[in-house]
Coordinates of C-alpha atoms and ligand atoms in Angstrom, one line a residue:
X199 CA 109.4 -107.0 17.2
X200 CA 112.6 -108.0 18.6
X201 CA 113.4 -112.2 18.1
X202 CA 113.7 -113.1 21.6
X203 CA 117.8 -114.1 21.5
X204 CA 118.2 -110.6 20.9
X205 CA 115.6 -109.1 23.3
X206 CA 117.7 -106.6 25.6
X207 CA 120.9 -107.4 24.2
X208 CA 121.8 -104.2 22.2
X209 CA 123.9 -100.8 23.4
X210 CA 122.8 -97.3 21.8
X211 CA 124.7 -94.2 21.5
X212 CA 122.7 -91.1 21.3
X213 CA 125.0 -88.2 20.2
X214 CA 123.6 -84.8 20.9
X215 CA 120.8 -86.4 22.9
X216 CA 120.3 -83.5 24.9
X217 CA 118.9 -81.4 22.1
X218 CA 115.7 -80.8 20.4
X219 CA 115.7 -83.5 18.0
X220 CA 118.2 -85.2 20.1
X221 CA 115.6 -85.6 23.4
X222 CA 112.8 -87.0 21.0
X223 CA 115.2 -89.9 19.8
X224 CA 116.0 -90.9 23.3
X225 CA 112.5 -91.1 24.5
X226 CA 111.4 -92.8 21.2
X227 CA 114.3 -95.2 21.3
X228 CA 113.2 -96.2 25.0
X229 CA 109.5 -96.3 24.0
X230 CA 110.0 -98.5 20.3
X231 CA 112.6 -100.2 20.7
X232 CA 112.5 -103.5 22.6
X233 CA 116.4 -104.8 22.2
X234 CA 118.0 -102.3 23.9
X235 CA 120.0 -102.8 27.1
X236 CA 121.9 -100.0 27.6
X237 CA 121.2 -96.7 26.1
X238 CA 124.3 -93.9 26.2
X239 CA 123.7 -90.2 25.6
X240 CA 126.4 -88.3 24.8
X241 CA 126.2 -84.4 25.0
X242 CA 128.1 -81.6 25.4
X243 CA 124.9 -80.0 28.2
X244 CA 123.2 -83.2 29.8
X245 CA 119.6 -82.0 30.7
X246 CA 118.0 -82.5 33.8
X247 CA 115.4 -84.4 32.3
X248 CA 117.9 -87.7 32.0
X249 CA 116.8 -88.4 35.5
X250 CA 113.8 -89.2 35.0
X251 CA 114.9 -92.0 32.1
X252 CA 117.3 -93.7 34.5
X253 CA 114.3 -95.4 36.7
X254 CA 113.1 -97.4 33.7
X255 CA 114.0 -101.2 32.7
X256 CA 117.0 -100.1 30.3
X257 CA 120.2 -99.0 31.5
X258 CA 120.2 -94.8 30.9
X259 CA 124.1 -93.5 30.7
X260 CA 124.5 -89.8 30.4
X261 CA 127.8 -89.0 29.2
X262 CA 129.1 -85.3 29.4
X263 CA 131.3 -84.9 26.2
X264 CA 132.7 -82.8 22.8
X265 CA 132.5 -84.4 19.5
X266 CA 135.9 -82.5 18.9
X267 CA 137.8 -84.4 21.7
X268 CA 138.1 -87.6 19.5
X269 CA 139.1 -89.4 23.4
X270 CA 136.0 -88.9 24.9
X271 CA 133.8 -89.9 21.8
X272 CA 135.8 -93.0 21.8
X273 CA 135.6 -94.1 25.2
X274 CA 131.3 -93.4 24.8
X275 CA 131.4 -95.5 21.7
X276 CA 133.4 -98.5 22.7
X277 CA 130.9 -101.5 23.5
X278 CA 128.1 -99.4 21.4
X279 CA 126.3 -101.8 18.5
X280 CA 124.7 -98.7 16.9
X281 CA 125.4 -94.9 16.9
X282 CA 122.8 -92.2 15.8
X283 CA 124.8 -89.3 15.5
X284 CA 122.6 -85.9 16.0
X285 CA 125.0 -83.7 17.7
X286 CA 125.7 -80.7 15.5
X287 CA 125.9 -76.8 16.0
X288 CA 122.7 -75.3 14.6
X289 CA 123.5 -71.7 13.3
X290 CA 122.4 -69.9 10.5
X291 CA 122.7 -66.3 12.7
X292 CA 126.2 -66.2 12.7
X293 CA 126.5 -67.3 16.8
X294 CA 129.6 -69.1 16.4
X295 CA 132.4 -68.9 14.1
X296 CA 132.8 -70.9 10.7
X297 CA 135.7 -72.6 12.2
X298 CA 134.0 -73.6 15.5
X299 CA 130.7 -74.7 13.1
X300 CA 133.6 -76.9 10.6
X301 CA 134.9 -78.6 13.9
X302 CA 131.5 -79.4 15.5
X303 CA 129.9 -80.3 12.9
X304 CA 132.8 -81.9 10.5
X305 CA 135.6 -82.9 12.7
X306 CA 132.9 -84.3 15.3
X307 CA 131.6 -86.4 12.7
X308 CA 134.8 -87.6 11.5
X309 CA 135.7 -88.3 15.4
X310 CA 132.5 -90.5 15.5
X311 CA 133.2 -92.4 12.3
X312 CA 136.7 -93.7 13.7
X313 CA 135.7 -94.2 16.9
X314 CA 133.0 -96.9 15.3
X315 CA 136.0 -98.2 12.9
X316 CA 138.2 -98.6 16.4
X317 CA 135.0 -100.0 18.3
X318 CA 134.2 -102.7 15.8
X319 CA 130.5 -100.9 16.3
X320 CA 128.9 -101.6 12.5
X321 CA 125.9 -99.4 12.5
X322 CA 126.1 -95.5 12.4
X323 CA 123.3 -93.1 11.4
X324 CA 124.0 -89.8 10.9
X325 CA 121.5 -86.8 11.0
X326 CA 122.0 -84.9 7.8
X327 CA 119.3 -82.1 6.7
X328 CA 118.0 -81.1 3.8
X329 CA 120.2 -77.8 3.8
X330 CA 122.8 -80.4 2.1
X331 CA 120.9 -79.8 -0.7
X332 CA 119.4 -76.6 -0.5
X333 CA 118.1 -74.1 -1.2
X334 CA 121.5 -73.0 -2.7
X335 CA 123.0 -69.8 -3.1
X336 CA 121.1 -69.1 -7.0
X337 CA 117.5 -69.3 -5.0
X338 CA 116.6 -72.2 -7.2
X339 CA 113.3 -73.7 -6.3
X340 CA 113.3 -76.8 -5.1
X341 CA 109.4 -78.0 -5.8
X342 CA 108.3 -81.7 -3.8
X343 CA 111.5 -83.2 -5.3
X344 CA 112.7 -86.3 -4.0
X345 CA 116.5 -87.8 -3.2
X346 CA 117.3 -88.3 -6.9
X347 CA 115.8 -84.7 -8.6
X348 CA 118.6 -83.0 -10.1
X349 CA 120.2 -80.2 -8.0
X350 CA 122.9 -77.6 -8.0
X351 CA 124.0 -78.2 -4.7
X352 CA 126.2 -75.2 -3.8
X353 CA 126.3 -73.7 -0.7
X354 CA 128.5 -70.8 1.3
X355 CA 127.5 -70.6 4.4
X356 CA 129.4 -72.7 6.8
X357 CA 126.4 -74.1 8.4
X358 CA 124.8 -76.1 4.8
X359 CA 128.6 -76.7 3.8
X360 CA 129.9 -78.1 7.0
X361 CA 126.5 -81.1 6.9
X362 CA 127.6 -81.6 3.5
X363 CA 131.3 -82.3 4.2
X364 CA 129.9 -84.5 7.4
X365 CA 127.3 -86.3 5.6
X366 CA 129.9 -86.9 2.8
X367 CA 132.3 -88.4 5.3
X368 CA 129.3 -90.9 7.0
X369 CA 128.6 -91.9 3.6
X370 CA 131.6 -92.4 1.9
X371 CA 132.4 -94.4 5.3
X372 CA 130.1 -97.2 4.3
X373 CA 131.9 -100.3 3.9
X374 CA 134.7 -99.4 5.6
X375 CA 135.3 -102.7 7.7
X376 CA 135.2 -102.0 11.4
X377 CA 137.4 -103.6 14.3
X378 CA 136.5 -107.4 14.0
X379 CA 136.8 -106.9 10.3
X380 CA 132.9 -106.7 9.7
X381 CA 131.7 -103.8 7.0
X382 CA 130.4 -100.4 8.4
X383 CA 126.6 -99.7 7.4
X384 CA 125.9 -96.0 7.1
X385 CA 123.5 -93.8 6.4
X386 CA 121.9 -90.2 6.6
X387 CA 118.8 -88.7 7.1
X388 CA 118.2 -85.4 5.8
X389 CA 115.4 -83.7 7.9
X390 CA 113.6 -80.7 6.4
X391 CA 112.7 -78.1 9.0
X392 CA 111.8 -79.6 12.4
X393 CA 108.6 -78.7 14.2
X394 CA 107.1 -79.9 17.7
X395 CA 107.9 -79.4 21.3
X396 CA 111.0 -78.3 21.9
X397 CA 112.1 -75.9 19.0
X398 CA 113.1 -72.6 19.8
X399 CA 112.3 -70.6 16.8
X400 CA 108.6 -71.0 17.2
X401 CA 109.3 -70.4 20.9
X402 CA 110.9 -67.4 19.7
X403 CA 108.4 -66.3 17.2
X404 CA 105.7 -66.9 19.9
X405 CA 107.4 -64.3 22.2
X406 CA 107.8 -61.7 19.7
X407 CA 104.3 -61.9 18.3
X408 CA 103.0 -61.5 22.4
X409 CA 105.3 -58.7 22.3
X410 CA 103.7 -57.3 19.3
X411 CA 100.7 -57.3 20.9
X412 CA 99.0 -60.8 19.4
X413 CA 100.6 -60.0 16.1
X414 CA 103.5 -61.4 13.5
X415 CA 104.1 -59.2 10.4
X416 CA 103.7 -61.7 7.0
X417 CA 108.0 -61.2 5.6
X418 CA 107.3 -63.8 3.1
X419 CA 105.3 -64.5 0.7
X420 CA 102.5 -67.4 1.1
X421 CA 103.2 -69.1 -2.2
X422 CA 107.2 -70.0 -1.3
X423 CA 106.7 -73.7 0.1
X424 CA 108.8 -74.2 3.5
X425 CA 109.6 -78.4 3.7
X426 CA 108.4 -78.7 7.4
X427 CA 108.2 -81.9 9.1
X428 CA 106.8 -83.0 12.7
X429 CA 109.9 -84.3 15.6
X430 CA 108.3 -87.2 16.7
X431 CA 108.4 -88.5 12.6
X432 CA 111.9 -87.8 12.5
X433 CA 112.9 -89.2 15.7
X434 CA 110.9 -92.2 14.9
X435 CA 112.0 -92.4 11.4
X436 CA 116.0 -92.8 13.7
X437 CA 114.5 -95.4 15.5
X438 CA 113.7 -97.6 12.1
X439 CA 116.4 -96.6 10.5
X440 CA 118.7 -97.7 12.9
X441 CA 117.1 -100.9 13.6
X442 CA 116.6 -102.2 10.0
X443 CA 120.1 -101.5 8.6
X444 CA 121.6 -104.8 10.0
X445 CA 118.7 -106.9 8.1
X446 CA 119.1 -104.3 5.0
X447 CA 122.5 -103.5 4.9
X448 CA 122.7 -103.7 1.2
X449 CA 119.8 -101.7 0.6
X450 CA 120.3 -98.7 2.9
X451 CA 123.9 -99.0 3.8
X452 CA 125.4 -95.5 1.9
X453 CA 122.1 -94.2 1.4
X454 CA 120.3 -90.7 1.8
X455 CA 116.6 -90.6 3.1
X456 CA 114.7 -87.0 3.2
X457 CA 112.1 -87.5 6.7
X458 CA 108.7 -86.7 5.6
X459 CA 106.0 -87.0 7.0
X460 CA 101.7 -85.5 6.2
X461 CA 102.7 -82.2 7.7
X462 CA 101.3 -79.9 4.5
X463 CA 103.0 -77.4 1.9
X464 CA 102.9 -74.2 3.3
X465 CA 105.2 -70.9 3.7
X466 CA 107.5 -70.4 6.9
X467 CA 105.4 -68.2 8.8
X468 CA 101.9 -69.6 7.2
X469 CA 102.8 -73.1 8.3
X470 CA 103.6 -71.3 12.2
X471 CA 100.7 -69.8 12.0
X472 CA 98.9 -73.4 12.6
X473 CA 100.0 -73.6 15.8
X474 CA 100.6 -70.1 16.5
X475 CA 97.1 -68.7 15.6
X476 CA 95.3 -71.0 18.0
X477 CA 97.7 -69.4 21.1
X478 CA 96.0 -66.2 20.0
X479 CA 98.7 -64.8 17.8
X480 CA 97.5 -63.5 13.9
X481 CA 99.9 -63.0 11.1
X482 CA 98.9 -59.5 9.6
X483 CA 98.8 -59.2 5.8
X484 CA 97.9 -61.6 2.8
X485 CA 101.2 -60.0 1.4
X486 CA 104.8 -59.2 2.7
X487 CA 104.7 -55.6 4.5
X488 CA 108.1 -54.7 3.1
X489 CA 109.2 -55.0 -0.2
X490 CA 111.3 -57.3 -0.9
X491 CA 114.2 -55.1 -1.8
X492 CA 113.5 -53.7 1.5
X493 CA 114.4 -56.8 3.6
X494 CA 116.9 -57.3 1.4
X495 CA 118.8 -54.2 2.4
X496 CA 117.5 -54.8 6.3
X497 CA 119.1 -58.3 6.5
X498 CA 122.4 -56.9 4.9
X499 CA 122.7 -54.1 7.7
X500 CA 122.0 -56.7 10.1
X501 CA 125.2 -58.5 8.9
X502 CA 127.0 -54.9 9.0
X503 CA 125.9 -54.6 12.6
X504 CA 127.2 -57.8 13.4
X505 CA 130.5 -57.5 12.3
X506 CA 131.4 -54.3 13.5
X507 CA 129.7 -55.2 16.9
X508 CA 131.2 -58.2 17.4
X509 CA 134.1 -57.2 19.0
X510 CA 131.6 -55.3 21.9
X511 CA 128.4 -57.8 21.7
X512 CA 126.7 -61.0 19.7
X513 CA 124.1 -59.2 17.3
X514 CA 122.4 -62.4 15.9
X515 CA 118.6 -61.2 15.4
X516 CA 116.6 -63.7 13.0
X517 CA 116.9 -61.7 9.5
X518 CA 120.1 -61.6 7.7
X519 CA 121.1 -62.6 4.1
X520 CA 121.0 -66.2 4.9
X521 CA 117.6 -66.8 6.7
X522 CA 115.8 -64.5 4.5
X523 CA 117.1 -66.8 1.1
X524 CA 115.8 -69.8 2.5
X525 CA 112.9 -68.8 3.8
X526 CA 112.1 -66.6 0.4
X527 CA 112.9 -69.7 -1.8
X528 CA 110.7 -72.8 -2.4
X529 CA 112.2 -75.9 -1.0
X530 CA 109.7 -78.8 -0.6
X531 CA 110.2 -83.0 -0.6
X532 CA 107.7 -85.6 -1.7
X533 CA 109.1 -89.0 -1.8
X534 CA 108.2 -92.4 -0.2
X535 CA 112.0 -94.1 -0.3
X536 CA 112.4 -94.5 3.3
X537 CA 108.6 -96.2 2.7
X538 CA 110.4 -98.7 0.1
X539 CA 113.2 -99.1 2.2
X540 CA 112.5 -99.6 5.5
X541 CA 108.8 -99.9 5.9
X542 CA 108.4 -96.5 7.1
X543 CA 105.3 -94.8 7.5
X544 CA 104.6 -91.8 10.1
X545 CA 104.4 -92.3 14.0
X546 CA 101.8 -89.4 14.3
X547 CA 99.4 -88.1 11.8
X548 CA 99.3 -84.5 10.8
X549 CA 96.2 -83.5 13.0
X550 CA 98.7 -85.2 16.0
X551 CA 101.2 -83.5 15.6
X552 CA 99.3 -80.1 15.0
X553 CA 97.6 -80.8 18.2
X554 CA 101.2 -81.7 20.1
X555 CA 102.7 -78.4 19.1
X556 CA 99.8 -76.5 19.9
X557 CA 99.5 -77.9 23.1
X558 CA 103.4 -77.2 24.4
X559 CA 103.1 -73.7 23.1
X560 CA 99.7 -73.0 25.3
X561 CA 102.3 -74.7 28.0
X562 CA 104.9 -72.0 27.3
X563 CA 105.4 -69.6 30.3
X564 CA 104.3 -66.3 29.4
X565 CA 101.4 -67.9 27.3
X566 CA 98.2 -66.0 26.6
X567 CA 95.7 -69.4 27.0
Ligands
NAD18 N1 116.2 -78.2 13.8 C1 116.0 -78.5 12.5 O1 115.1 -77.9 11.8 C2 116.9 -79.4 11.8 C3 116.7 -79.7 10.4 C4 117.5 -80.6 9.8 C5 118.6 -81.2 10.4 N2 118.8 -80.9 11.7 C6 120.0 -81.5 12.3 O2 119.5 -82.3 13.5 C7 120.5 -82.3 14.5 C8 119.9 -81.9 15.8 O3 119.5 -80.5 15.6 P1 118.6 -79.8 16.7 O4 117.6 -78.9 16.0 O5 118.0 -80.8 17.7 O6 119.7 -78.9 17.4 P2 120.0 -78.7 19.0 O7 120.9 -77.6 19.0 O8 118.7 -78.6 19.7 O9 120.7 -80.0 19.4 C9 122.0 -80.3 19.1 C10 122.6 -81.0 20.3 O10 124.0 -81.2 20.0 C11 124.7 -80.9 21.2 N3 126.1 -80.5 20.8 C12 126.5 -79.3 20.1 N4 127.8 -79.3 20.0 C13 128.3 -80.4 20.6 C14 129.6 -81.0 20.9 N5 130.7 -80.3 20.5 N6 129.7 -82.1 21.5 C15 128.6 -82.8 21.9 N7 127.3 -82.3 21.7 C16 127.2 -81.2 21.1 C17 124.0 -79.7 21.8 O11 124.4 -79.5 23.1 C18 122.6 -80.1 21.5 O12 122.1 -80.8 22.6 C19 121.7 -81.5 14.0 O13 122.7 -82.3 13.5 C20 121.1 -80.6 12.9 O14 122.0 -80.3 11.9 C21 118.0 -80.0 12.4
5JK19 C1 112.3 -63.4 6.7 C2 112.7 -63.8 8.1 C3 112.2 -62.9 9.1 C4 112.2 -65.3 8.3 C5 113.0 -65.9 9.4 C6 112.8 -67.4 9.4 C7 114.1 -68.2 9.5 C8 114.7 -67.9 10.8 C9 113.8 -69.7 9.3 C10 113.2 -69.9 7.9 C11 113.6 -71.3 7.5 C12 114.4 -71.9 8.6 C13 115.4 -73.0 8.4 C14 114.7 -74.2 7.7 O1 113.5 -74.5 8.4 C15 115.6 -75.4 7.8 C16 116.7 -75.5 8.5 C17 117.6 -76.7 8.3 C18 118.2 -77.2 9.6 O2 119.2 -78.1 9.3 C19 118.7 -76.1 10.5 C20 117.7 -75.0 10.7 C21 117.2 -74.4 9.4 C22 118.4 -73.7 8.7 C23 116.1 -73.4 9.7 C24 116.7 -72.2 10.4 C25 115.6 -71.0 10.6 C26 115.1 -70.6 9.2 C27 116.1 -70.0 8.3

């Protein structure tokens, strides 16, 4: 708990608290954290949801901005004492261009880190993922490794590369000594895949197995290990994160935390199938359908299609060269350093979090229960 001369004294900048991940931080940061004042989210869509927020005890700010337009980020940032920087362009179906995905996702960052220098604001977290790492473009496994296992980190898609320019920039910002002359504290954390309410892959999974008639067909393999871990951890794992690195600055400041939480080892589609299969879907076959070469060669014509139907349409269906490497190749995290750290533990256990996904897909429209 807060020491009461700083109860209500602190202003938070949400960045990209409009999205998935985004939404959970803002509601955790207004349920856990007792210091704030003000709290500012800055996103490029403001949801309607924000209204609700702005009846409660803290001052809620919604902010309509672009991470690109380095103006706007400063003026949201000026005043702030921390910044947890989510906002990021999510593509691995090849929705945008590499060059919109670089400025998002790089230049934003960038934007963000100088606007804290300018600010004088000394505490920036910065949502990484674990697609910093891997899996990289040789299919290595990655089997429960931690933030120190040894790695060939190499990467061409512009989605992996442009979060590991950004979280090179956040880190190797660390130190740098802010308006006021006080040292930046930064760090990242490097989510593996996000479930819970809100995420529109299982959304979008759930509609095409009610279109299949109650059915998925099993693509991958059930002995690949898919790293999967529950929002509300993640979001809450922000929350610490953010409010320990003033106490822990030389501890954390520069550092790189995987989120974990209990959520357990399984493939992609095996893992969805916990939530899935109680809404009355059933993933058919103990073994992939098609052969591997076969999706291979299917995820390779998608990327045809796209590119010579781009100038007509966006073709961006779920299998193509990328998706079907990281979901064919082991990548998995077991480490406690955010436990040695900063105290973390999980928010919500596994059978929580189960329960909390199961129960916003049996809220879906369109859902079977
Ligand atoms: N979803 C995952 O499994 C996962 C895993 C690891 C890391 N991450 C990271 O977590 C962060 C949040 O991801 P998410 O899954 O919630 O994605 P999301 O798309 O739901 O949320 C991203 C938010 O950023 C906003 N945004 C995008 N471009 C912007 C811009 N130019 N200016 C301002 N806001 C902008 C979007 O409007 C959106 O609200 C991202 O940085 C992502 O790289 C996500
Ligand atoms: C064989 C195909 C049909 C399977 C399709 C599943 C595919 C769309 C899924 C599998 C793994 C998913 C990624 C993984 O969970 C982790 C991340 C990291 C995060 O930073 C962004 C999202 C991403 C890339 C997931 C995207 C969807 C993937 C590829």
């Amino acid at each position: 708990m807060a020491d009461s001369a700083q109860a209500q004294k602190l202003v938070y900048l949400v960045t990209g608290g409009c999205g998935f991940l985004g939404e959970h931080v803002v509601r955790m940061l207004l349920q856990r954290e007792p210091r704030l004042r003000e709290l500012r989210i800055f996103d490029l869509h403001l949801g309607p949801w924000l209204e609700e927020l702005k009846t409660g005890p803290v001052q809620v700010t919604a902010i309509q901005g672009d991470v690109t337009q380095a103006h706007e980020v400063a003026a949201a940032v000026a005043g702030a004492h921390v910044v947890i920087h989510t906002a990021g362009l999510v593509d691995v179906f090849g929705r945008a261009s590499p060059e919109t995905i670089h400025e998002v996702n790089v230049q934003g960052t960038q934007n963000v880190i100088e606007a804290c220098v300018q600010a004088g604001t000394q505490f920036l977290v910065y949502t990484s993922s674990m697609e910093v790492v891997g899996p990289n473009i040789k299919g290595h496994p990655f089997y429960r490794g931690n933030e120190d296992t040894p790695y060939e980190a190499i990467h061409r898609h512009p989605y992996p590369c442009s979060k590991a320019l950004a979280e090179r920039l956040v880190l190797e910002a660390n130190g740098r000594k802010v308006r006021g002359g006080l040292p930046l504290v930064t760090c990242a954390l490097r989510p593996t895949g996000i479930y819970g309410e809100g995420h529109q892959i299982m959304r979008d999974f759930y509609h095409q197995g009610l279109r299949l008639g109650g059915r998925l067909f099993r693509a991958v393999p059930a002995s690949v290990e898919h790293g999967r871990v529950y929002v509300g951890n993640v979001a809450w794992m922000h929350v610490l994160v953010a409010r320990e690195l003033e106490q822990r600055a030389a501890l954390m400041g520069g550092q790189v935390y995987f989120c974990y939480d209990k959520s357990p080892y399984k493939s992609y589609e095996d893992f969805n199938m916990e939530f899935l299969g109680p809404c009355g879907l059933r993933l058919v076959g103990t073994r992939p359908l098609l052969p591997y070469w076969l999706l291979v060669f299917l995820a390779a014509l998608n990327a045809l299609l796209q590119w010579l139907l781009r100038p007509l349409l966006l073709y961006a269906p779920l299998l193509n060269p990328y998706t079907l490497a990281v979901a064919n190749t082991t990548f998995t995290v077991s480490t406690n350093k955010a436990q040695r750290h900063f105290g973390y533990e999980p928010l919500f256990s596994w059978e929580d979090s189960r329960t909390r996904t199961i129960r916003w897909v049996q809220a879906m429209e369109g859902s079977v229960q």
